[in-house]
Structure formats: structure tokens, C-alpha cells
Amino acid sequence: MILGIGTDLANIDRIAGTLERFGDRFRNRVFTETEQRKADRRADTAGTYAKRWAAKEACSKALGTGLRMGIAWRDMAVHNIDTGQPMMVVTGWAIERLAGMTPPGHEAVIHVSLTDDHPWAQAFVVIEARPLAGTAQAVT
């Protein structure tokens, strides 16, 4: 079952300008060390940061809060599995919110899709509740 859906569109040039203007202050406030290492290794550093910015915005929307109610930028982080597929890791208030949304007998799975086409970066986040193994589900 779908618990939440979020999307966001970020302007790469705006993120590049923010990085230029605020540098580490911006990076450290919004992005985890893992996200910073990933972005700083890429040729399109600003585009990588913009996609992650959009993913955090989309995740906050899928959580049903937007960036309010105690959620922090660094409570949501985009990591990549070995194949390169992005995944969202949540901590802090975001994980508390996720647990509160997840019905008993289910686990939450956060799906992330990222894309960019200069000057735009876009993210979609879908939060799914999957029945836990061995949990009987009623069929209606």
C-alpha cells in the first residue's frame, strides 16, 4: 500500500549559486558527509547536489510534513546501492514520522527516482508499506 508520494523540481543554477555564495555552511546544513563525498566526486557537482535537494524536498512531502514539524534536512539522505540506484536513508524525526505512518504488521520502503536535464533536477519519492514476512493479510 502507498503511504505517501512526493515530488520536487530544483533549479541546478540556483543550487550552484547557493553553493558558491554559502559553500560549506550550506553543504553542512543540508547534506550528510556521504552525500557531500558523492557530489564532490562528480563532474556535475551542482547537479548532484540539486538532485539530492529535490529528493529531500520530495521525501518530506511524502512524509506528509514538508520541511516543518521538526524534520531536518540531514534527517533525509540519498545514498546509492552498488548498482547506482538511489535510496533514501531517514534518521531523527523523519524516521519517527515514518514509523508513525506505517501500519502494524508492515515495513516501510522508500522508493526514490532522480533525474536531471540542465537546468532542472527532479526527484520522485514513494513510500510503500509492505507486509512483513509471515504476516497474514486479509483479502477483500
GROMACS .gro file of C-alpha atoms in nm:
model
  140
    1MET     CA    1   0.000   0.000   0.000
    2ILE     CA    2   0.117   0.353  -0.076
    3LEU     CA    3   0.169   0.569   0.234
    4GLY     CA    4   0.295   0.883   0.065
    5ILE     CA    5   0.410   1.035  -0.263
    6GLY     CA    6   0.627   1.343  -0.310
    7THR     CA    7   0.794   1.522  -0.598
    8ASP     CA    8   1.017   1.825  -0.635
    9LEU     CA    9   1.185   2.019  -0.911
   10ALA     CA   10   1.508   2.210  -0.832
   11ASN     CA   11   1.696   2.460  -1.045
   12ILE     CA   12   2.059   2.347  -1.078
   13ASP     CA   13   2.183   2.703  -1.143
   14ARG     CA   14   2.016   2.823  -0.821
   15ILE     CA   15   2.184   2.544  -0.622
   16ALA     CA   16   2.518   2.626  -0.791
   17GLY     CA   17   2.476   2.990  -0.686
   18THR     CA   18   2.392   2.890  -0.330
   19LEU     CA   19   2.698   2.663  -0.318
   20GLU     CA   20   2.915   2.947  -0.447
   21ARG     CA   21   2.770   3.200  -0.206
   22PHE     CA   22   2.748   2.991   0.114
   23GLY     CA   23   2.987   2.698   0.046
   24ASP     CA   24   3.041   2.466   0.342
   25ARG     CA   25   2.781   2.644   0.553
   26PHE     CA   26   2.512   2.537   0.306
   27ARG     CA   27   2.661   2.192   0.239
   28ASN     CA   28   2.695   2.106   0.609
   29ARG     CA   29   2.347   2.233   0.699
   30VAL     CA   30   2.167   2.036   0.426
   31PHE     CA   31   2.377   1.737   0.320
   32THR     CA   32   2.534   1.445   0.507
   33GLU     CA   33   2.903   1.366   0.471
   34THR     CA   34   2.818   1.072   0.243
   35GLU     CA   35   2.613   1.298   0.014
   36GLN     CA   36   2.891   1.557   0.007
   37ARG     CA   37   3.156   1.297  -0.083
   38LYS     CA   38   2.936   1.167  -0.366
   39ALA     CA   39   2.865   1.515  -0.507
   40ASP     CA   40   3.224   1.634  -0.479
   41ARG     CA   41   3.346   1.335  -0.684
   42ARG     CA   42   3.108   1.412  -0.971
   43ALA     CA   43   3.182   1.631  -1.272
   44ASP     CA   44   2.841   1.796  -1.229
   45THR     CA   45   2.872   1.875  -0.859
   46ALA     CA   46   2.588   2.129  -0.855
   47GLY     CA   47   2.359   1.890  -1.044
   48THR     CA   48   2.429   1.614  -0.795
   49TYR     CA   49   2.353   1.844  -0.503
   50ALA     CA   50   2.038   1.969  -0.679
   51LYS     CA   51   1.905   1.615  -0.726
   52ARG     CA   52   1.963   1.539  -0.359
   53TRP     CA   53   1.799   1.868  -0.259
   54ALA     CA   54   1.495   1.776  -0.469
   55ALA     CA   55   1.491   1.425  -0.315
   56LYS     CA   56   1.486   1.568   0.038
   57GLU     CA   57   1.200   1.802  -0.054
   58ALA     CA   58   1.010   1.515  -0.219
   59CYS     CA   59   1.068   1.287   0.080
   60SER     CA   60   0.941   1.550   0.323
   61LYS     CA   61   0.626   1.582   0.111
   62ALA     CA   62   0.580   1.202   0.101
   63LEU     CA   63   0.613   1.201   0.480
   64GLY     CA   64   0.322   1.445   0.482
   65THR     CA   65   0.506   1.726   0.656
   66GLY     CA   66   0.705   1.928   0.410
   67LEU     CA   67   1.008   2.077   0.581
   68ARG     CA   68   0.836   2.163   0.907
   69MET     CA   69   0.719   1.986   1.222
   70GLY     CA   70   1.076   1.917   1.338
   71ILE     CA   71   1.213   1.745   1.027
   72ALA     CA   72   1.568   1.848   0.940
   73TRP     CA   73   1.743   1.841   0.603
   74ARG     CA   74   2.000   1.594   0.731
   75ASP     CA   75   1.725   1.362   0.863
   76MET     CA   76   1.689   1.252   0.499
   77ALA     CA   77   1.989   1.139   0.295
   78VAL     CA   78   2.028   0.995  -0.054
   79HIS     CA   79   2.272   0.706  -0.076
   80ASN     CA   80   2.335   0.476  -0.370
   81ILE     CA   81   2.340   0.097  -0.370
   82ASP     CA   82   2.617  -0.084  -0.560
   83THR     CA   83   2.426  -0.065  -0.890
   84GLY     CA   84   2.398   0.314  -0.855
   85GLN     CA   85   2.026   0.310  -0.772
   86PRO     CA   86   1.941   0.586  -0.525
   87MET     CA   87   1.787   0.506  -0.190
   88MET     CA   88   1.664   0.729   0.090
   89VAL     CA   89   1.800   0.684   0.440
   90VAL     CA   90   1.600   0.854   0.715
   91THR     CA   91   1.704   0.932   1.072
   92GLY     CA   92   1.591   1.153   1.356
   93TRP     CA   93   1.242   1.296   1.334
   94ALA     CA   94   1.194   1.161   0.980
   95ILE     CA   95   1.229   0.801   1.095
   96GLU     CA   96   0.988   0.871   1.383
   97ARG     CA   97   0.735   1.014   1.138
   98LEU     CA   98   0.783   0.713   0.907
   99ALA     CA   99   0.726   0.470   1.195
  100GLY     CA  100   0.409   0.655   1.290
  101MET     CA  101   0.276   0.628   0.933
  102THR     CA  102   0.350   0.258   0.896
  103PRO     CA  103   0.062   0.024   0.984
  104PRO     CA  104   0.124  -0.264   1.226
  105GLY     CA  105   0.250  -0.578   1.054
  106HIS     CA  106   0.418  -0.375   0.776
  107GLU     CA  107   0.758  -0.234   0.694
  108ALA     CA  108   0.809   0.097   0.517
  109VAL     CA  109   1.008   0.107   0.194
  110ILE     CA  110   1.111   0.441   0.043
  111HIS     CA  111   1.149   0.443  -0.336
  112VAL     CA  112   1.347   0.727  -0.497
  113SER     CA  113   1.386   0.830  -0.859
  114LEU     CA  114   1.620   1.112  -0.963
  115THR     CA  115   1.676   1.281  -1.297
  116ASP     CA  116   1.823   1.599  -1.436
  117ASP     CA  117   1.827   1.791  -1.760
  118HIS     CA  118   2.009   2.118  -1.712
  119PRO     CA  119   1.895   2.349  -1.561
  120TRP     CA  120   1.647   2.119  -1.384
  121ALA     CA  121   1.685   1.838  -1.132
  122GLN     CA  122   1.382   1.634  -1.035
  123ALA     CA  123   1.302   1.374  -0.773
  124PHE     CA  124   1.008   1.145  -0.701
  125VAL     CA  125   0.964   0.963  -0.371
  126VAL     CA  126   0.707   0.694  -0.300
  127ILE     CA  127   0.672   0.547   0.047
  128GLU     CA  128   0.530   0.195   0.041
  129ALA     CA  129   0.409  -0.021   0.330
  130ARG     CA  130   0.491  -0.388   0.267
  131PRO     CA  131   0.350  -0.669   0.480
  132LEU     CA  132   0.615  -0.830   0.697
  133ALA     CA  133   0.702  -1.189   0.607
  134GLY     CA  134   0.473  -1.431   0.783
  135THR     CA  135   0.205  -1.170   0.847
  136ALA     CA  136  -0.139  -1.285   0.734
  137GLN     CA  137  -0.318  -1.030   0.518
  138ALA     CA  138  -0.692  -1.011   0.476
  139VAL     CA  139  -0.814  -1.033   0.118
  140THR     CA  140  -1.115  -0.821   0.033
   0.00000   0.00000   0.00000
